[in-house]
mmCIF file of C-alpha atoms and ligand atoms in Angstrom:
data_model
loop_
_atom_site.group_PDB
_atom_site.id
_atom_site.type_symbol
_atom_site.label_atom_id
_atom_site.label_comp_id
_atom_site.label_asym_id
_atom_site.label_seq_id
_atom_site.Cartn_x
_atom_site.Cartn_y
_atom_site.Cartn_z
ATOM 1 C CA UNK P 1 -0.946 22.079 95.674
ATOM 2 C CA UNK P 2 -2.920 25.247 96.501
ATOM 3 C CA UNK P 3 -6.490 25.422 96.344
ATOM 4 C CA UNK P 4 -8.312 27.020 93.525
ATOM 5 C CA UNK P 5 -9.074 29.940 96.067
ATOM 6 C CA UNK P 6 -5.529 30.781 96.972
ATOM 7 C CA UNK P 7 -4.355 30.440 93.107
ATOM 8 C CA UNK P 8 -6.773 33.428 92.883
ATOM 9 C CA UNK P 9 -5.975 34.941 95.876
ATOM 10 C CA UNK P 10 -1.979 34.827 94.397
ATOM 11 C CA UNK P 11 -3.111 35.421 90.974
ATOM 12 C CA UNK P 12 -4.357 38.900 91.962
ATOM 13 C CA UNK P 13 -1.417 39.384 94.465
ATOM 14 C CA UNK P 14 0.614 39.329 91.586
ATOM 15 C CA UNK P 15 -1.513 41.857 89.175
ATOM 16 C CA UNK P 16 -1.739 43.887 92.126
ATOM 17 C CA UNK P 17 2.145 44.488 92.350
ATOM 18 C CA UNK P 18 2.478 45.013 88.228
ATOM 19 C CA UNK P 19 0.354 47.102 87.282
ATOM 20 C CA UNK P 20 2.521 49.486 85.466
ATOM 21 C CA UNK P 21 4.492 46.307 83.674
ATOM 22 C CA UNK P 22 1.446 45.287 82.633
ATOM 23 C CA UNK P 23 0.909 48.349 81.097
ATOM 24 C CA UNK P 24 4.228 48.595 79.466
ATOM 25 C CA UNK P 25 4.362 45.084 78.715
ATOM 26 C CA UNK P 26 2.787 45.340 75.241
ATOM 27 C CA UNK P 27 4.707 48.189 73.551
ATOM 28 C CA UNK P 28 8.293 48.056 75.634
ATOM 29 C CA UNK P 29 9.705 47.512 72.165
ATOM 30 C CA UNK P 30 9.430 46.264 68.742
ATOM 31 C CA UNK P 31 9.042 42.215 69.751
ATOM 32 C CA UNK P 32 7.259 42.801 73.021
ATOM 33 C CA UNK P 33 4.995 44.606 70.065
ATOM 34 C CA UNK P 34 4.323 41.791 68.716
ATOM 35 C CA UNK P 35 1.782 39.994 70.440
ATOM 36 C CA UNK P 36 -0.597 43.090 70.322
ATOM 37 C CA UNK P 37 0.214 44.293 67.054
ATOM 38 C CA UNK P 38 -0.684 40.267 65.823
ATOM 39 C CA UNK P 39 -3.260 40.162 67.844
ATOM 40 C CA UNK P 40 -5.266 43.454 66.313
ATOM 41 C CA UNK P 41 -4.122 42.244 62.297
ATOM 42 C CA UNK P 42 -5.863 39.070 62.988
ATOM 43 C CA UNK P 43 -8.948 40.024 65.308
ATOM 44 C CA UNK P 44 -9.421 43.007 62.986
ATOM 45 C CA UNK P 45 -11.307 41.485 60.114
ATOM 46 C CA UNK P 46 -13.928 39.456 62.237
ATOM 47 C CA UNK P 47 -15.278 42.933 64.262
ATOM 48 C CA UNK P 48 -18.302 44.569 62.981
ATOM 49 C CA UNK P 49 -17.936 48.330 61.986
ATOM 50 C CA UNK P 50 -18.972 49.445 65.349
ATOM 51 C CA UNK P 51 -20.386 47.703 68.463
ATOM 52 C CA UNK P 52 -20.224 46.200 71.944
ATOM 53 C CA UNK P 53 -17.072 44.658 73.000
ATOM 54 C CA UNK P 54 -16.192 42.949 76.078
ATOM 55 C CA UNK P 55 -12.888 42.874 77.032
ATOM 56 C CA UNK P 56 -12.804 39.833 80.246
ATOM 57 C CA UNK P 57 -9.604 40.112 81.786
ATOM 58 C CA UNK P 58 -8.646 43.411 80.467
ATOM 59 C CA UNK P 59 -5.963 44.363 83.057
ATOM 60 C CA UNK P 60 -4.637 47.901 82.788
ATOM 61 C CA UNK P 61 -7.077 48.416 79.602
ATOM 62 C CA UNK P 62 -4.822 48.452 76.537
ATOM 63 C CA UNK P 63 -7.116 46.918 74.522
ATOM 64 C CA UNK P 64 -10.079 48.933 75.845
ATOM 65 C CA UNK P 65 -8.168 51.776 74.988
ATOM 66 C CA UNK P 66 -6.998 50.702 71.583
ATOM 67 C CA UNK P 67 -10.458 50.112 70.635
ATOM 68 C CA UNK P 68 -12.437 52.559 72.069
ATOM 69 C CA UNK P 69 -10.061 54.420 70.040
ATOM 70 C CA UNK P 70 -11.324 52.569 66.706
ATOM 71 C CA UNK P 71 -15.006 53.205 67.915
ATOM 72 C CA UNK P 72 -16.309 50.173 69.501
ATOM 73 C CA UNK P 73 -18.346 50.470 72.782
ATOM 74 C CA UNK P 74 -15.865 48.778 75.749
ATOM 75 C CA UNK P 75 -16.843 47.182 78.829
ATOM 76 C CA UNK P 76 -13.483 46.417 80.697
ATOM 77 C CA UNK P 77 -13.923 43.422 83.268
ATOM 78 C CA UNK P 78 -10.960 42.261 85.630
ATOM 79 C CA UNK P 79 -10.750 40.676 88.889
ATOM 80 C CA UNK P 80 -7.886 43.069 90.124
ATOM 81 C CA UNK P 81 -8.884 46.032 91.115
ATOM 82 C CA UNK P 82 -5.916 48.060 91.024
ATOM 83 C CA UNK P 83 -5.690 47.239 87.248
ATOM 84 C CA UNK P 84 -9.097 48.470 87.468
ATOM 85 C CA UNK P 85 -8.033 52.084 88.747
ATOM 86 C CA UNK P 86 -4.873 52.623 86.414
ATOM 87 C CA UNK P 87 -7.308 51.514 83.841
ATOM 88 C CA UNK P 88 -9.581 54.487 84.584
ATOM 89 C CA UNK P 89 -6.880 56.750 84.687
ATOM 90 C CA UNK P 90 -5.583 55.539 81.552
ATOM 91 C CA UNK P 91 -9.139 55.660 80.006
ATOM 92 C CA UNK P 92 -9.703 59.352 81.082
ATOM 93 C CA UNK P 93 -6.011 60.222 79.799
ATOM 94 C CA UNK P 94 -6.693 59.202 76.104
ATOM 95 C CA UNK P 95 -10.114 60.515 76.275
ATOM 96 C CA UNK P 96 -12.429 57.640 75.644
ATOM 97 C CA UNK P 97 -14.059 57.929 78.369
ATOM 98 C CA UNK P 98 -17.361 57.883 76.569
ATOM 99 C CA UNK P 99 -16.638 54.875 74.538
ATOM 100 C CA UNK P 100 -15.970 53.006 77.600
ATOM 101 C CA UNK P 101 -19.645 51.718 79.210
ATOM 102 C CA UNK P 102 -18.665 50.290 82.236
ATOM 103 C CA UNK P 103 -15.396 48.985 83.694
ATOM 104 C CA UNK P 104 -16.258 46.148 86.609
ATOM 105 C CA UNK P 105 -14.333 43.925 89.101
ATOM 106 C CA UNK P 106 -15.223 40.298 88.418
ATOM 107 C CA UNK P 107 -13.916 36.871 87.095
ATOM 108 C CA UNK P 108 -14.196 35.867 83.665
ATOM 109 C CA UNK P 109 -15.717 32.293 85.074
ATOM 110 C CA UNK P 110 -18.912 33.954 86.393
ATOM 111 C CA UNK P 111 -19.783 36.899 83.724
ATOM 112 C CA UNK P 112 -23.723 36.356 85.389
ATOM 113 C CA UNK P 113 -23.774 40.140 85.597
ATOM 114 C CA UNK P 114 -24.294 40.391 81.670
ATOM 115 C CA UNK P 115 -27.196 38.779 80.027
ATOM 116 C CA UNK P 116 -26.729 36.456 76.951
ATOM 117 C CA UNK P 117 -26.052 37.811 73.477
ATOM 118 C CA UNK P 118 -24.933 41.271 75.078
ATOM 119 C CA UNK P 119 -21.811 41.496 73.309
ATOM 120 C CA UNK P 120 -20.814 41.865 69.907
ATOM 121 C CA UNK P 121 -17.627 40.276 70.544
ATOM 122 C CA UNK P 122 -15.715 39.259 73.975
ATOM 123 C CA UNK P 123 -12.236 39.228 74.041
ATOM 124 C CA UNK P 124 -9.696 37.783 76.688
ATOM 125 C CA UNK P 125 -6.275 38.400 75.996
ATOM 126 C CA UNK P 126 -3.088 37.835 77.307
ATOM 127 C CA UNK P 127 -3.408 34.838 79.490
ATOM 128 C CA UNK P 128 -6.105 35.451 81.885
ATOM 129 C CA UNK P 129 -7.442 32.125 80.863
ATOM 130 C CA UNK P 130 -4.464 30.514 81.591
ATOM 131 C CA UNK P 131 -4.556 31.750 85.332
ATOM 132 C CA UNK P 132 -8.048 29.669 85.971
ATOM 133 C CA UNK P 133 -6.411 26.670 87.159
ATOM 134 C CA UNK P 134 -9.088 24.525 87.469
ATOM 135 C CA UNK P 135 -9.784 22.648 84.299
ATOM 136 C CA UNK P 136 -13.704 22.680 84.924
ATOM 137 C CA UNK P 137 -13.192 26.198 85.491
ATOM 138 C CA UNK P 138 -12.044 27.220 82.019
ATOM 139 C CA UNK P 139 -14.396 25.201 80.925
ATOM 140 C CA UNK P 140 -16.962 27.580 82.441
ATOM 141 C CA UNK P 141 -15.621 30.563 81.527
ATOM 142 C CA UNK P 142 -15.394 30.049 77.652
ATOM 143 C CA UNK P 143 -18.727 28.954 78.369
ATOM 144 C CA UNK P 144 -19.639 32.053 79.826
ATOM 145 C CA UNK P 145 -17.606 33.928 76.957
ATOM 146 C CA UNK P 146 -19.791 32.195 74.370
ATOM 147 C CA UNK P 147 -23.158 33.081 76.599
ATOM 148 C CA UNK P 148 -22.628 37.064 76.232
ATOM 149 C CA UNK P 149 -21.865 36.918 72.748
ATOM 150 C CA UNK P 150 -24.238 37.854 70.050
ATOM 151 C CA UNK P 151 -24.878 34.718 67.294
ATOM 152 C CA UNK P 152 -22.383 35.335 64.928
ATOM 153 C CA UNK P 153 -20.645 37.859 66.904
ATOM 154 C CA UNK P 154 -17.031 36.573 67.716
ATOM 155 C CA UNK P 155 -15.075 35.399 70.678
ATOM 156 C CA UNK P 156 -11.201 35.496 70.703
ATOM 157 C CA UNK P 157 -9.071 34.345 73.645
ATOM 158 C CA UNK P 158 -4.813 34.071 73.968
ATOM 159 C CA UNK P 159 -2.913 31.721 76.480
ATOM 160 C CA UNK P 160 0.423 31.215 77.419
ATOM 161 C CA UNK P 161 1.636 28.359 75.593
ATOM 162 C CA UNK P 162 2.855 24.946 77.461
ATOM 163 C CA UNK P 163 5.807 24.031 74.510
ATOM 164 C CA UNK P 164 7.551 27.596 74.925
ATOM 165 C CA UNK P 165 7.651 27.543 78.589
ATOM 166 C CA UNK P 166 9.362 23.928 78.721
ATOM 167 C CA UNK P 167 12.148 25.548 76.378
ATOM 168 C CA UNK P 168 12.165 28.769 78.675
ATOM 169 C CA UNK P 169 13.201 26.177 81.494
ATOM 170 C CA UNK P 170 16.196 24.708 79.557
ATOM 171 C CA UNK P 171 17.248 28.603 78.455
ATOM 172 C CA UNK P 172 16.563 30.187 81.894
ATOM 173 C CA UNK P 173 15.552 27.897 84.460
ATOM 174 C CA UNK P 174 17.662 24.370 84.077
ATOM 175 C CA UNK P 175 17.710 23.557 87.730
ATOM 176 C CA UNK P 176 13.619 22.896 87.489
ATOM 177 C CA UNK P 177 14.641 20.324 84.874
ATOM 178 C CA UNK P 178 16.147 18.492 87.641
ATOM 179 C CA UNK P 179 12.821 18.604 89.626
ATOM 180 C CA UNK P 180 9.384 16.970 89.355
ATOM 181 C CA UNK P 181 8.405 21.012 88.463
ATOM 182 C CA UNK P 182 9.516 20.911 84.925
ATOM 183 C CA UNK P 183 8.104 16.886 84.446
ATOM 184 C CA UNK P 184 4.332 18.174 85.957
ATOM 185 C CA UNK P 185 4.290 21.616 83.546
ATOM 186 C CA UNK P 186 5.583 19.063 80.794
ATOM 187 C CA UNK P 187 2.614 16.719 82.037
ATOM 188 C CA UNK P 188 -0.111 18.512 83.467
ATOM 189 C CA UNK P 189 0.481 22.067 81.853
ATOM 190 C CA UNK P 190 -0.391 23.271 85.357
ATOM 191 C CA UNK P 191 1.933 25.256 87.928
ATOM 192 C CA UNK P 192 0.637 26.320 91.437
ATOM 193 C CA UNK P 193 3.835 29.413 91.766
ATOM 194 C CA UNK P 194 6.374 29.836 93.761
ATOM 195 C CA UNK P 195 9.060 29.095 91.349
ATOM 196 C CA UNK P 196 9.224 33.319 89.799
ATOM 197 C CA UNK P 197 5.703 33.270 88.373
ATOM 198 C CA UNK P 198 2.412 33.537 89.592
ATOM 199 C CA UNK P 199 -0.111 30.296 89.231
ATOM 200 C CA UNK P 200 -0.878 29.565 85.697
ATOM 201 C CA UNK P 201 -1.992 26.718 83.339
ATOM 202 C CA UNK P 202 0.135 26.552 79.633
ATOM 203 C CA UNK P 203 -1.881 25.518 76.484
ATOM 204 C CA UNK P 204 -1.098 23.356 74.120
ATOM 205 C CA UNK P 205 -2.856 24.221 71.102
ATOM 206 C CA UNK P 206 -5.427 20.912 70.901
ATOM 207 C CA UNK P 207 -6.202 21.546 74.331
ATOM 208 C CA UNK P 208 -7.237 25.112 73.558
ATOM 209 C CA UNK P 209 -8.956 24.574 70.359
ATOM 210 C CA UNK P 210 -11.103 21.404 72.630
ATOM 211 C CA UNK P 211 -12.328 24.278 74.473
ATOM 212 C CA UNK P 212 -14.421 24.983 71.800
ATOM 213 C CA UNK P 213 -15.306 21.893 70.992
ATOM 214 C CA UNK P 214 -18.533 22.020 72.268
ATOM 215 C CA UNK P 215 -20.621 22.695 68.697
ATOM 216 C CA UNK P 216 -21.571 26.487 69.766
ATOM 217 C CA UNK P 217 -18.497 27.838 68.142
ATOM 218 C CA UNK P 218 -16.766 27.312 64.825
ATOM 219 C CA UNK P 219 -12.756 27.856 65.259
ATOM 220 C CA UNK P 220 -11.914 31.376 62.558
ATOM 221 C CA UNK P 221 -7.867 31.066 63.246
ATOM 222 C CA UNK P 222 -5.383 30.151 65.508
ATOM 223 C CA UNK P 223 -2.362 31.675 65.912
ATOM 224 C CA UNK P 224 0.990 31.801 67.761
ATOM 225 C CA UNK P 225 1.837 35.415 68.694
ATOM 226 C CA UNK P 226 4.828 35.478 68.810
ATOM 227 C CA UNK P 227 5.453 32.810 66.494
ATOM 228 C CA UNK P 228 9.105 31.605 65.210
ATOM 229 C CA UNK P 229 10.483 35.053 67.447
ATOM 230 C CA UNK P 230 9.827 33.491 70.466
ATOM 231 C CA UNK P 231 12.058 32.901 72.927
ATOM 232 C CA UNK P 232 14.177 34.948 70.517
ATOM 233 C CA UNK P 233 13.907 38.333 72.056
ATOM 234 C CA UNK P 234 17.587 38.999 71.952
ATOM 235 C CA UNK P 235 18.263 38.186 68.830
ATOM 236 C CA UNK P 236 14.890 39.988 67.648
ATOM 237 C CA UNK P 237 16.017 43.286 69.222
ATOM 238 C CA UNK P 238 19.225 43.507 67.113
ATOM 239 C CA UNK P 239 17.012 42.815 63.971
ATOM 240 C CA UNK P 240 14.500 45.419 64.884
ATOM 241 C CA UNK P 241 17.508 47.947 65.182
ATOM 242 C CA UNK P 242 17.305 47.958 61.016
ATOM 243 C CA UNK P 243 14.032 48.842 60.156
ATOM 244 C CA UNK P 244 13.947 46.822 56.439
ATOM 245 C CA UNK P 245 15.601 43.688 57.944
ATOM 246 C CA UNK P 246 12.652 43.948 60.504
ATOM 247 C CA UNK P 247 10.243 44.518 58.018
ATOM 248 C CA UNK P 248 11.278 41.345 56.126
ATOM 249 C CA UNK P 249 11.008 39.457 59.280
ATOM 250 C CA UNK P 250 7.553 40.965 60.049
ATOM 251 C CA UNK P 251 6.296 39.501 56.757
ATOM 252 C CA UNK P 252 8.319 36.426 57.864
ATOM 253 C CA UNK P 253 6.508 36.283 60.885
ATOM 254 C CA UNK P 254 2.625 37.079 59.180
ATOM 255 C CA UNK P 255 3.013 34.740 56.748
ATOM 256 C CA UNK P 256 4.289 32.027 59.291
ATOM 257 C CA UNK P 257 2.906 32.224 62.563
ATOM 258 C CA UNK P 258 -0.667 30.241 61.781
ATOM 259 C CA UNK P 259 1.224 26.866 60.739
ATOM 260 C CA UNK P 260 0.485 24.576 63.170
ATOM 261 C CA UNK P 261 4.297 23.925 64.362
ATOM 262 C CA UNK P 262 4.680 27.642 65.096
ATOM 263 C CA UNK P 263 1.344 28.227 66.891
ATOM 264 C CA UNK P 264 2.436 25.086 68.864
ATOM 265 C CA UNK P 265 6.101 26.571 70.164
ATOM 266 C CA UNK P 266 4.822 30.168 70.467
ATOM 267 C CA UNK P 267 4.859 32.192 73.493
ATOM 268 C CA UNK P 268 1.038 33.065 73.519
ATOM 269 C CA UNK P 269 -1.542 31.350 71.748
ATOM 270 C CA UNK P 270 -4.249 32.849 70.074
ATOM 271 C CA UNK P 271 -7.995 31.477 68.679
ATOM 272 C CA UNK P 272 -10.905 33.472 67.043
ATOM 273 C CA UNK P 273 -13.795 31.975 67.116
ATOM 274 C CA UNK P 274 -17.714 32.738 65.658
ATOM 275 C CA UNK P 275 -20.697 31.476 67.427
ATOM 276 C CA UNK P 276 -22.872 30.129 64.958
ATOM 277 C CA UNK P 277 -25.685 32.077 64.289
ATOM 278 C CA UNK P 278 -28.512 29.394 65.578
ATOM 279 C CA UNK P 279 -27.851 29.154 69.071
ATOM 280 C CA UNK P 280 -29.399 32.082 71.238
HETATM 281 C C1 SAM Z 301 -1.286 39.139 81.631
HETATM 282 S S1 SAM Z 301 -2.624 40.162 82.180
HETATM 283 C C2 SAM Z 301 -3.432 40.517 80.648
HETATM 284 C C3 SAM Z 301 -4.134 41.829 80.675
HETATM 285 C C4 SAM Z 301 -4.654 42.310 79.323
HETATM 286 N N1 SAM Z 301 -5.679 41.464 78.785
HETATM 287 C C5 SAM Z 301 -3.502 42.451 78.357
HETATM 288 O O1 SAM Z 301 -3.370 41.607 77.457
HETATM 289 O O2 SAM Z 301 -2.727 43.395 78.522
HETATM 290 C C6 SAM Z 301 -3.699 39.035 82.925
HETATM 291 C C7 SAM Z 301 -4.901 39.696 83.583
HETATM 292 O O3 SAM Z 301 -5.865 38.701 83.853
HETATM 293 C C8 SAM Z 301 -6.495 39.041 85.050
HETATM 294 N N2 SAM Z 301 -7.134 37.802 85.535
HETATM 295 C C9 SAM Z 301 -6.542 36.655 85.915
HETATM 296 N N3 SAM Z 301 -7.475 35.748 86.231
HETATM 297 C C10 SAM Z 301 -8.683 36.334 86.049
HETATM 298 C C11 SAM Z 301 -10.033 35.927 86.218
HETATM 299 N N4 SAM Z 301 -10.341 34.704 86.649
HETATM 300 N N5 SAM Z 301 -11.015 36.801 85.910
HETATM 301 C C12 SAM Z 301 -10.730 38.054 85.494
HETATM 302 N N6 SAM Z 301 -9.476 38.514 85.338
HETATM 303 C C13 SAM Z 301 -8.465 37.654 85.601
HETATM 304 C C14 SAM Z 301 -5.423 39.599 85.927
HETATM 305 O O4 SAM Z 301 -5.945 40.400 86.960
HETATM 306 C C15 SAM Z 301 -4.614 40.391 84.899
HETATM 307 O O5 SAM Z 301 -5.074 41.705 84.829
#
């Protein structure tokens, strides 16, 4: 098993040779759409009209850019910095520069550089949680995500889910079924890489929600991205290709992807939570 360091070091190897899927990997296509598109309907209604957001393992800045767009005041952190640059670009391209404070290299498990209650919200989206492979380690950095958050300001944070990627194995990978890989995911939820994806921990949804266990934060929603589509994508593309049949199944897919069994077999995992108003 690789050390914590070298998970990082591969971690950002990785980011550093995607940038541009990373980029694309939100809006390729109607269900690749999905996990941002869910992601704004249900973080929507806990932002305040305006404010400071941070956005802690932002990548190549879609979110930044989405919501500089809608006003807020961005601070885009990442630990890769040539997410960091195509960010910038990116930033500069849709003109929101000036809605964008301050984009920094750092980790999400040390966020010392920005003093308690800073934030109006902090987001992390997309899994960088789930690359922090030590467990005390995520412990720290929803820790830290709580710190910079205002009282009653809002924290929300998505991870690749552990049930989904056991059924990926049978669908794409059954060889690793034969192997003490697919028992240790099953297990542990951990992988160390070098099987196709970079080092990464899967969620299941308890262990998530225990995150924020810790009486600072009261658990808003929790929801499954992707929901009952996961794992589906094929079959989802040919729906999408008739816009009312994929309309129905969008209102399929709002109305059913916070039940607990869909949150629990979707592809990325999301939670809102508030931080109660008396802790400082
Ligand atoms: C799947 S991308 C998600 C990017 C973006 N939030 C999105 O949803 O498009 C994961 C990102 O997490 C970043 N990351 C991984 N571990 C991190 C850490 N400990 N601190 C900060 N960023 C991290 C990677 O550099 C990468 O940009």
């Amino acid at each position: 098993m690789p050390s914590a360091f070298a998970c990082v070091d591969l971690v950002k190897e990785f980011y550093t040779d995607s940038v541009r899927q990373e980029w694309r990997r939100l809006v390729k296509d109607p269900v690749r759409r999905l996990e941002l598109d869910t992601t704004l309907h249900f973080l929507a209604p806990y932002l305040p009209a305006d404010g400071a957001i941070l956005d802690a393992g932002g990548g190549p800045g879609r979110y930044t850019i989405e919501l500089a767009r809608r006003g807020y005041a961005m601070t885009l952190l990442d630990m890769t910095p040539a997410n960091l640059d195509f960010a910038q670009r990116q930033i500069k391209r849709a003109k929101v520069q000036q809605q964008v404070r301050a984009i920094v290299e750092g980790s999400i498990v040390d966020l010392s550089r920005f003093a308690d209650a800073s934030f109006d919200a902090a987001l992390c989206l997309g899994g960088p949680l789930s690359h922090v492979l030590e467990a005390e380690d995520r412990v720290r950095a929803v820790g830290e995500l709580l710190r910079v958050v205002k009282p009653g300001g809002v924290a929300a944070v998505s991870v690749m889910g552990r049930l989904s990627v056991l059924a990926l194995e049978l669908d794409l990978f059954p060889e690793e079924i034969d192997n003490s890989l697919h028992a240790q995911i099953r297990d542990s939820g951990s992988y160390y890489g070098g099987s196709g994806f970079t080092p990464c921990h899967f969620f299941l949804p308890e262990e998530l929600v225990a995150l924020f266990d810790g009486g600072t934060a009261r658990v808003e929603e929790l929801v499954g991205l992707e929901g009952l589509t996961s794992r589906l994508y094929k079959a989802a593309i040919r729906a999408a290709r008739h816009p009312e049949r994929w309309r129905r199944w969008l209102e399929t897919h709002y109305q059913t992807c916070t039940h607990p069994a869909v949150v629990g077999l979707s592809e990325h995992i999301l939670i809102i939570v508030r931080k109660e108003e008396h802790i400082t």
